[in-house]
Short mmCIF file of C-alpha atoms in Angstrom, two decimals:
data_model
loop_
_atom_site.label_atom_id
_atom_site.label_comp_id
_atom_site.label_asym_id
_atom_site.label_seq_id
_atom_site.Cartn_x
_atom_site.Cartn_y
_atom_site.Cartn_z
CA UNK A 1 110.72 90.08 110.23
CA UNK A 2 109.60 93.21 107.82
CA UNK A 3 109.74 91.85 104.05
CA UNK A 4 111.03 94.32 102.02
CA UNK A 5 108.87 96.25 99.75
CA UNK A 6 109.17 98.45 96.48
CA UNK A 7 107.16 101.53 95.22
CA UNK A 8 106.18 102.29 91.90
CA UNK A 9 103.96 104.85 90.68
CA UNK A 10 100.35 103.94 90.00
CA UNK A 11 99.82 101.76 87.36
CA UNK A 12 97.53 98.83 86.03
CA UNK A 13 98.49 96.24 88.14
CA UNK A 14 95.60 94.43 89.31
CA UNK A 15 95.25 90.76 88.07
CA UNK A 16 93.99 88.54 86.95
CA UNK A 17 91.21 90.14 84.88
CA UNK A 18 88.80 88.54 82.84
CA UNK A 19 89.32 88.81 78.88
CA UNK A 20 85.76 89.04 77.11
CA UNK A 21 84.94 89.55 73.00
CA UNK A 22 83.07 92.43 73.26
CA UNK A 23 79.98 92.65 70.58
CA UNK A 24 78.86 95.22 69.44
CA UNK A 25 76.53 96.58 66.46
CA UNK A 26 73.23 95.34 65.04
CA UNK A 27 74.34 93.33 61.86
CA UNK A 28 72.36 96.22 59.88
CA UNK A 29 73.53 99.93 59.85
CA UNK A 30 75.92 98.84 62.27
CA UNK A 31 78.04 95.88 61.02
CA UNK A 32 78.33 93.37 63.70
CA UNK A 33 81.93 93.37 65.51
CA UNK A 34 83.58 91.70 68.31
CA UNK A 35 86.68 93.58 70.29
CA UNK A 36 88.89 91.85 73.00
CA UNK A 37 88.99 93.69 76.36
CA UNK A 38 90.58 93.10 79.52
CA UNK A 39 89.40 96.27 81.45
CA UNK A 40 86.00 94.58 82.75
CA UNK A 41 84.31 93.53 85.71
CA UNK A 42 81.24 92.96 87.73
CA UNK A 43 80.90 95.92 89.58
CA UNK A 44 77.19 95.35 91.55
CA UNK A 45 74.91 92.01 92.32
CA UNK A 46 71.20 92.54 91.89
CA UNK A 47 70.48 94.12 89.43
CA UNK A 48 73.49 92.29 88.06
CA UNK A 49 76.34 94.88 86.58
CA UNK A 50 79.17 94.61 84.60
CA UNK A 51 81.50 97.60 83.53
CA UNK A 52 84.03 98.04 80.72
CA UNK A 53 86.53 100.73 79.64
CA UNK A 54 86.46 101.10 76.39
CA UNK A 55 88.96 103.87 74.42
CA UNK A 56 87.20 106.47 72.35
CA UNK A 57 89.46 105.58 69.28
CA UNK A 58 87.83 102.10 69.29
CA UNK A 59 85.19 101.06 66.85
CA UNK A 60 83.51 99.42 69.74
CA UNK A 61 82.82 103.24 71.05
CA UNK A 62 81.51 104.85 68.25
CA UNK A 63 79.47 101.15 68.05
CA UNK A 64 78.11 101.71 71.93
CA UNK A 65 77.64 105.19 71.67
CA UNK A 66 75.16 104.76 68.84
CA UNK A 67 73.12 101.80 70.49
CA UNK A 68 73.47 101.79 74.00
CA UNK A 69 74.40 97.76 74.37
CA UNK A 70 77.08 95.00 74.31
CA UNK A 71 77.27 91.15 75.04
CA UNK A 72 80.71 90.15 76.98
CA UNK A 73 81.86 86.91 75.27
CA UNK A 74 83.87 84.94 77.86
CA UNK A 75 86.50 82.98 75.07
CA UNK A 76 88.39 80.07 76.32
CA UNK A 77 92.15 78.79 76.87
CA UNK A 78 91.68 76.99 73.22
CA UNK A 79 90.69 80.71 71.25
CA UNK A 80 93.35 82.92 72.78
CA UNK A 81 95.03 83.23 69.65
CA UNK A 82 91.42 84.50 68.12
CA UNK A 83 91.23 86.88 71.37
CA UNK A 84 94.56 88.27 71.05
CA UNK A 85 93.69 89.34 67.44
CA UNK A 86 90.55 90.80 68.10
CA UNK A 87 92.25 93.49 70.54
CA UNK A 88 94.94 94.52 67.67
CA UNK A 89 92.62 93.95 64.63
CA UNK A 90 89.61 96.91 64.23
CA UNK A 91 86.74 96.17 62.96
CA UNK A 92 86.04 99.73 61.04
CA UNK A 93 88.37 97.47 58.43
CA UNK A 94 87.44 93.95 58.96
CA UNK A 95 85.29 91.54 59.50
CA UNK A 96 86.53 89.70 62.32
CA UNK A 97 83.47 87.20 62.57
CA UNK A 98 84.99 85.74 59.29
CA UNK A 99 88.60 86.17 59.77
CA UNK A 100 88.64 83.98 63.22
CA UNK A 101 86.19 81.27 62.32
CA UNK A 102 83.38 82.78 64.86
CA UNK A 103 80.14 82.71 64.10
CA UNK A 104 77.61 85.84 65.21
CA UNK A 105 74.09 85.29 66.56
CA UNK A 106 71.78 87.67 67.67
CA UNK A 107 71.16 87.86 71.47
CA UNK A 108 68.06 87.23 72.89
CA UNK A 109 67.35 90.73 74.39
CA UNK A 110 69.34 93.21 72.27
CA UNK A 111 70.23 93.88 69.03
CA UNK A 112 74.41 93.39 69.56
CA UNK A 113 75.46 89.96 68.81
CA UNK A 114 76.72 86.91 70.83
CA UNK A 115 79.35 85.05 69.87
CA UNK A 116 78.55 81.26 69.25
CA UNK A 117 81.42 79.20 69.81
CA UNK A 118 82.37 80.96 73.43
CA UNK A 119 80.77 79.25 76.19
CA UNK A 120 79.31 82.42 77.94
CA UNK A 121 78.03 85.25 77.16
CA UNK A 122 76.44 87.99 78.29
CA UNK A 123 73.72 90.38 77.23
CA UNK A 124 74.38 93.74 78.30
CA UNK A 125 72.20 97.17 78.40
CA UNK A 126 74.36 100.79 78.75
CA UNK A 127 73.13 102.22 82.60
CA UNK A 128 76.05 104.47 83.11
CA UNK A 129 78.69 106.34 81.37
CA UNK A 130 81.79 108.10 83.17
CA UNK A 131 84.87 109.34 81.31
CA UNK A 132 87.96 108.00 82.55
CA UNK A 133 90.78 109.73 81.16
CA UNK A 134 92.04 107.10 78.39
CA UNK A 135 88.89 104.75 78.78
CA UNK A 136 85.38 105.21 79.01
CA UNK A 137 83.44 103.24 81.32
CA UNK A 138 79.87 101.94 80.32
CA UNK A 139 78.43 100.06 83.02
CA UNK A 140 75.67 97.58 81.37
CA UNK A 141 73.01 95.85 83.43
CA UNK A 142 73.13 91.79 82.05
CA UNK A 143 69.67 91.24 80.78
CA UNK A 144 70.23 87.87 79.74
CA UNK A 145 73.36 84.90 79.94
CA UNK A 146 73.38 82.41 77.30
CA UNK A 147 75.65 79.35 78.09
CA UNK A 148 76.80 76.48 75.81
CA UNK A 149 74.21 73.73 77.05
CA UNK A 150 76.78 70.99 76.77
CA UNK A 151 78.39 72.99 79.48
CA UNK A 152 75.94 72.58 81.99
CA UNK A 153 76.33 69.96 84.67
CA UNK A 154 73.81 67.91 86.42
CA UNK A 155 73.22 70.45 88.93
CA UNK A 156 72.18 73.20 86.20
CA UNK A 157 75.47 75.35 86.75
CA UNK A 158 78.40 76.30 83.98
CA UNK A 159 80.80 73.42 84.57
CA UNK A 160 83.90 75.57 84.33
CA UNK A 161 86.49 73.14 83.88
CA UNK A 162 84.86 72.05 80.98
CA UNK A 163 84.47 76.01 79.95
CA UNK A 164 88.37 76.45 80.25
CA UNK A 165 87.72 79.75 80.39
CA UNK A 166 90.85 82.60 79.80
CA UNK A 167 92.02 84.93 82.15
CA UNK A 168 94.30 88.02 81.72
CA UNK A 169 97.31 88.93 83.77
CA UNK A 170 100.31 91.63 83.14
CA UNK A 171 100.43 91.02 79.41
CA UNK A 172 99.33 87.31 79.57
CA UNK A 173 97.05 85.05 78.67
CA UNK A 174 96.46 82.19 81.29
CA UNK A 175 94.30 79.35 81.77
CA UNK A 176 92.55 78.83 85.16
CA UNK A 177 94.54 76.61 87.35
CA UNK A 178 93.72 74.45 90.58
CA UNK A 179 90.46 74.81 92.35
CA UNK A 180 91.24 75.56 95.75
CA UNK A 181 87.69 75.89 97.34
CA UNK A 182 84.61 77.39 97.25
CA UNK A 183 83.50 80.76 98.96
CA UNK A 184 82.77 80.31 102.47
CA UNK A 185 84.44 77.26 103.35
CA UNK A 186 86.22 78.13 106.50
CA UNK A 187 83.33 78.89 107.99
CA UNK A 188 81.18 75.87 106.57
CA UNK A 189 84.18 73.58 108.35
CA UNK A 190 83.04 74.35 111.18
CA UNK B 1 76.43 73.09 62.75
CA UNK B 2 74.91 75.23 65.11
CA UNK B 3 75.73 75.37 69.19
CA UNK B 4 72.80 74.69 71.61
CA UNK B 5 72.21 77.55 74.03
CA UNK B 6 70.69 77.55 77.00
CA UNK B 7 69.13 81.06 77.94
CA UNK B 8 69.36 82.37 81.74
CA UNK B 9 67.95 85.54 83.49
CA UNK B 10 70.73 87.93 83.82
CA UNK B 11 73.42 87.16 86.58
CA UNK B 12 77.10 87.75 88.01
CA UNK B 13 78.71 85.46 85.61
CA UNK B 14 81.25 87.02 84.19
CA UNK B 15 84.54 85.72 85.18
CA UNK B 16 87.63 85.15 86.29
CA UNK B 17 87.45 87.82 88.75
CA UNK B 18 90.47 88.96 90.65
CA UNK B 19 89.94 88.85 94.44
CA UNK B 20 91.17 91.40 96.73
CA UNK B 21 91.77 92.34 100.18
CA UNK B 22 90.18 95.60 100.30
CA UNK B 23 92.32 97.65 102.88
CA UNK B 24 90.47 100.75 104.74
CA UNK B 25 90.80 102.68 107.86
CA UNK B 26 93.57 105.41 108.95
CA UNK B 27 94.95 102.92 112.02
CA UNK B 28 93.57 105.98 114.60
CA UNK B 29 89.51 106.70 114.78
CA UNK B 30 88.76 104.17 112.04
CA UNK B 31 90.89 101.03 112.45
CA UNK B 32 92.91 99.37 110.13
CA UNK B 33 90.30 96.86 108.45
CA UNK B 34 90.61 94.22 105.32
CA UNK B 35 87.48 93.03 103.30
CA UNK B 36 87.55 90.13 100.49
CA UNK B 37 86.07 91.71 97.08
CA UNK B 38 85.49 89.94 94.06
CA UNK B 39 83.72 92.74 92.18
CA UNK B 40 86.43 94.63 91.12
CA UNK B 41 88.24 95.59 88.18
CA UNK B 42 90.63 98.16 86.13
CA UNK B 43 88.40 100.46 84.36
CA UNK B 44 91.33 102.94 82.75
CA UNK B 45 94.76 103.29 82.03
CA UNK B 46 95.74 106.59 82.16
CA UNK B 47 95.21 108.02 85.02
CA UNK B 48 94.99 104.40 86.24
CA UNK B 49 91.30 103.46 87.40
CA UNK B 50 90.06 100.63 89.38
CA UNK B 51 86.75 100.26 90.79
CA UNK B 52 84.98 98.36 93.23
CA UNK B 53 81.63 97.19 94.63
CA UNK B 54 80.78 97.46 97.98
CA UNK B 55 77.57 97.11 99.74
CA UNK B 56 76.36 99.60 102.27
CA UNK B 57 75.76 97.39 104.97
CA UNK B 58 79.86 96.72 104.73
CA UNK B 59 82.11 98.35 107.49
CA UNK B 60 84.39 98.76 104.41
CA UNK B 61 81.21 100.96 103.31
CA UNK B 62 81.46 103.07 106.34
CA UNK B 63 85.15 103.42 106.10
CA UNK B 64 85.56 104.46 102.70
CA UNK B 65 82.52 106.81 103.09
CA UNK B 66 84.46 108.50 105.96
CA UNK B 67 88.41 108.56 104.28
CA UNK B 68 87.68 108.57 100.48
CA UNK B 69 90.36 106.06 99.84
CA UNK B 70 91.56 102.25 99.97
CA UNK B 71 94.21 99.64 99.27
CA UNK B 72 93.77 96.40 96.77
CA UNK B 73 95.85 93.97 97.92
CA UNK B 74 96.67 90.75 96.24
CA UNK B 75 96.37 87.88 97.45
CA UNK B 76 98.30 84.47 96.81
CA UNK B 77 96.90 80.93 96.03
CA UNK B 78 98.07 80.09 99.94
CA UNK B 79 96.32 82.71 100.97
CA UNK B 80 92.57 81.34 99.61
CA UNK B 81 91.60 80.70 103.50
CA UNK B 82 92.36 84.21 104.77
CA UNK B 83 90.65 85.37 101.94
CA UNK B 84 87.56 83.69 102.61
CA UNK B 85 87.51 84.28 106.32
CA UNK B 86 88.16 88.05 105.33
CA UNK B 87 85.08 88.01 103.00
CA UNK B 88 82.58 86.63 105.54
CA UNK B 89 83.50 88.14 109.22
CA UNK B 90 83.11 91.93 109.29
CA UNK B 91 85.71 93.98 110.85
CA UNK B 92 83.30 95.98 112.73
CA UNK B 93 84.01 93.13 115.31
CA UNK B 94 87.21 91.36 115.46
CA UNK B 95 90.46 92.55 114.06
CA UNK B 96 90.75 90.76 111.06
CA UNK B 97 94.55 91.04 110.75
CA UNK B 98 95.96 89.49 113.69
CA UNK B 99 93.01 86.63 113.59
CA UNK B 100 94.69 85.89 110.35
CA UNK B 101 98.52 86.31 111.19
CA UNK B 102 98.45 89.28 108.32
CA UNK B 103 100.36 92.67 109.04
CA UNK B 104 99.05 96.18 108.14
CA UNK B 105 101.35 98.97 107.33
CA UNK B 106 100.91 102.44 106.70
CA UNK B 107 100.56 103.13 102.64
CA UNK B 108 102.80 105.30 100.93
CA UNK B 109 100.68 107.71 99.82
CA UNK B 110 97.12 107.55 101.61
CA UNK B 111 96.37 106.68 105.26
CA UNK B 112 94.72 103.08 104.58
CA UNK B 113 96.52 99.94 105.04
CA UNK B 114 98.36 97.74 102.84
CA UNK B 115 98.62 93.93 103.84
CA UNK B 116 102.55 93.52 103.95
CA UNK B 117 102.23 89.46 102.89
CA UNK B 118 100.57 90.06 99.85
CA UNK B 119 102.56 90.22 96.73
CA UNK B 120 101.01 93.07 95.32
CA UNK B 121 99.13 96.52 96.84
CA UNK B 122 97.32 99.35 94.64
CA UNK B 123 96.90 102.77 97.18
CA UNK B 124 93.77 104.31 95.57
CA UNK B 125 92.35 107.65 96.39
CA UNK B 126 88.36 107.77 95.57
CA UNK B 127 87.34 109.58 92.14
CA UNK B 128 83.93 108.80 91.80
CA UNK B 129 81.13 107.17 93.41
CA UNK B 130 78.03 105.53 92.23
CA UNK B 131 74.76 103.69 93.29
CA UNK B 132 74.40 100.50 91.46
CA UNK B 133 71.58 98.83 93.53
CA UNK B 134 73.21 96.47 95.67
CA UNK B 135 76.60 97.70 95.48
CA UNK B 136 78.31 101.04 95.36
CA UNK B 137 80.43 101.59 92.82
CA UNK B 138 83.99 103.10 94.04
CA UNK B 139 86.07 104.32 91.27
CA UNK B 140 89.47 105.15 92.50
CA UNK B 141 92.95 106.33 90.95
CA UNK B 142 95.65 103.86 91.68
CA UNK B 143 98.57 106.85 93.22
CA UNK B 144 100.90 103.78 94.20
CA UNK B 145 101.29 100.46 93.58
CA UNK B 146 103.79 98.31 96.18
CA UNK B 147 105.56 94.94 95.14
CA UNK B 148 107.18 92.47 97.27
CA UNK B 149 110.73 93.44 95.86
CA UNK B 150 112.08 89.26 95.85
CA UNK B 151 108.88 88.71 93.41
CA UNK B 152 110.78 91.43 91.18
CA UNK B 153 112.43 89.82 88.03
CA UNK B 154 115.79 90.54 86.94
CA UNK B 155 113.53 93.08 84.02
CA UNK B 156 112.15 95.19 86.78
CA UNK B 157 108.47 93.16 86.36
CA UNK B 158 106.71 91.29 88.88
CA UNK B 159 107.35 87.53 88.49
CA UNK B 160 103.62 86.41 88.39
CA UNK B 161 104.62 82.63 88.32
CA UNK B 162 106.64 83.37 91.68
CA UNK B 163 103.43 85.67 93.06
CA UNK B 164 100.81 82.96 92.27
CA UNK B 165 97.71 85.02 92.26
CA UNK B 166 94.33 84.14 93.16
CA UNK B 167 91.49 84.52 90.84
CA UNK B 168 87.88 83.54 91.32
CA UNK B 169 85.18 82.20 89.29
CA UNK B 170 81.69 80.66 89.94
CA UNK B 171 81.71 81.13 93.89
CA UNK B 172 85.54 79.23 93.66
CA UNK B 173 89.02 80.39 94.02
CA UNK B 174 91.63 79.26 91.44
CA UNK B 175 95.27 79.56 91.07
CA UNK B 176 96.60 80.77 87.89
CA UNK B 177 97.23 77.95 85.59
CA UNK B 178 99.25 77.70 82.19
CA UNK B 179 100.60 80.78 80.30
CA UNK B 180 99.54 80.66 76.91
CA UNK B 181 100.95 83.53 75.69
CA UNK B 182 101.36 87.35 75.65
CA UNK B 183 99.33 90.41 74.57
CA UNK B 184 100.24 90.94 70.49
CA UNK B 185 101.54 87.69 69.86
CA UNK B 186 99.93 86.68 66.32
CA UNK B 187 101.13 90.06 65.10
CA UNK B 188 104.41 89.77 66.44
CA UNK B 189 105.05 86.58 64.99
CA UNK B 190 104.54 88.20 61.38
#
């Protein structure tokens, strides 16, 4: 029994994505901004790589473009009001920091800041950049995570469903539902 | 009242990831193969981009080398065991869709495979290609996507409570959970 199937044209269907604050700046020349994006991924292992499309009409660009680095905030299911505002806000205009209640700190490794009150984020260095079409893509080697230590279980790992982290689907905001397993499990059954 | 941070080495945490079935092969000299992927992500809207990593030692390496295109396929929640299984035996061995009960058809538009019980199916063709280390980066330009039509809604949209997608985080699978809202809301609301 064939189950019936219909064609659309390409579009940007996959989901879910993550949804990250991307910062951006160095809190001197460069006023220190955060900007919500959904286009994001890791895209390599070791050394660990993460890329983002980011449009050229963005104040995050022209923020990239002139220091070569970004931290991907990972909010949670409690700020996605915040998040939502940072993707329609821009930050050539305001201060978002102050607007959202969100606090900026400086990273560890680079001069873009994190942003306190998510429970991940992560430090990022420019690699690559490829034009797109509407987006360009920076692909940023993580130099650094830095994790909300009353996050961290007993075994030293991100306890996620404490994290409550966001994720991004068609338009929407969800939370993270069930955990249905860990990788490898059929094979660890046996 | 500042946040404690703990500081880690840079790593693959960003996340929710989606996770895909990575369809390759033309179904004649290079047979129709699946591969789980969990580094993967759009990168553009217009023309749509997605890209993927994939490690050279993959047969899914070998195949996209060869035929410069693949399928995305999305998986559902009751899917999470195929998925796994399809992430950790390599199709240069065993046939991958009838160990798993999963059909491949012919895509519209390129010669790979599309999974017929998943939900949702991006046909990419390959754009660009580069070395990140332990994963090569495919870049590819979704041409067509295909949608189980009963998942349709009576507006012409995917019903993504109906699909239930899998995401990943942390090395486990998750269903979506609760929809907190869509993209613009705050602003709407004024």
């Amino acid at each position: 029994m064939s189950i019936e199937k219909t064609i659309w044209p390409g579009s940007t269907q996959l989901a879910p994505s993550p949804v990250v604050l991307v910062g951006t700046g160095d809190g001197k020349r460069r006023p220190w901004d955060i900007m919500t994006a959904a286009w994001a991924g890791t895209l390599s292992s070791d050394p660990p790589m993460v890329g983002i499309g980011v449009r050229p009409s963005r104040f995050t660009y022209d923020q990239i473009e002139a220091l070569q680095c970004f931290t991907l905030n990972m909010p949670t299911a409690a700020q996605a009001r915040a998040v939502d505002y940072c993707g329609v806000i821009s930050g050539r205009d305001t201060d978002k920091f102050s607007t959202q209640g969100l606090t900026a700190l400086k990273a560890s490794r680079i001069v873009a800041p994190i942003v306190e009150e998510c429970p991940v984020s992560l430090e990022c260095e420019v690699k690559h950049r490829l034009d797109l079409g509407s987006h360009v893509l920076y692909i940023g080697q993580v130099v650094a995570v830095q994790v909300t230590s009353s996050l961290i279980d007993d075994k030293g790992r991100l306890d996620l469903a404490k994290a409550d982290l966001l994720a991004y689907a068609h338009g929407h905001y969800y939370s993270l539902g069930a955990d249905l397993g860990h990788f490898g499990y059929p094979v660890k059954k046996k």
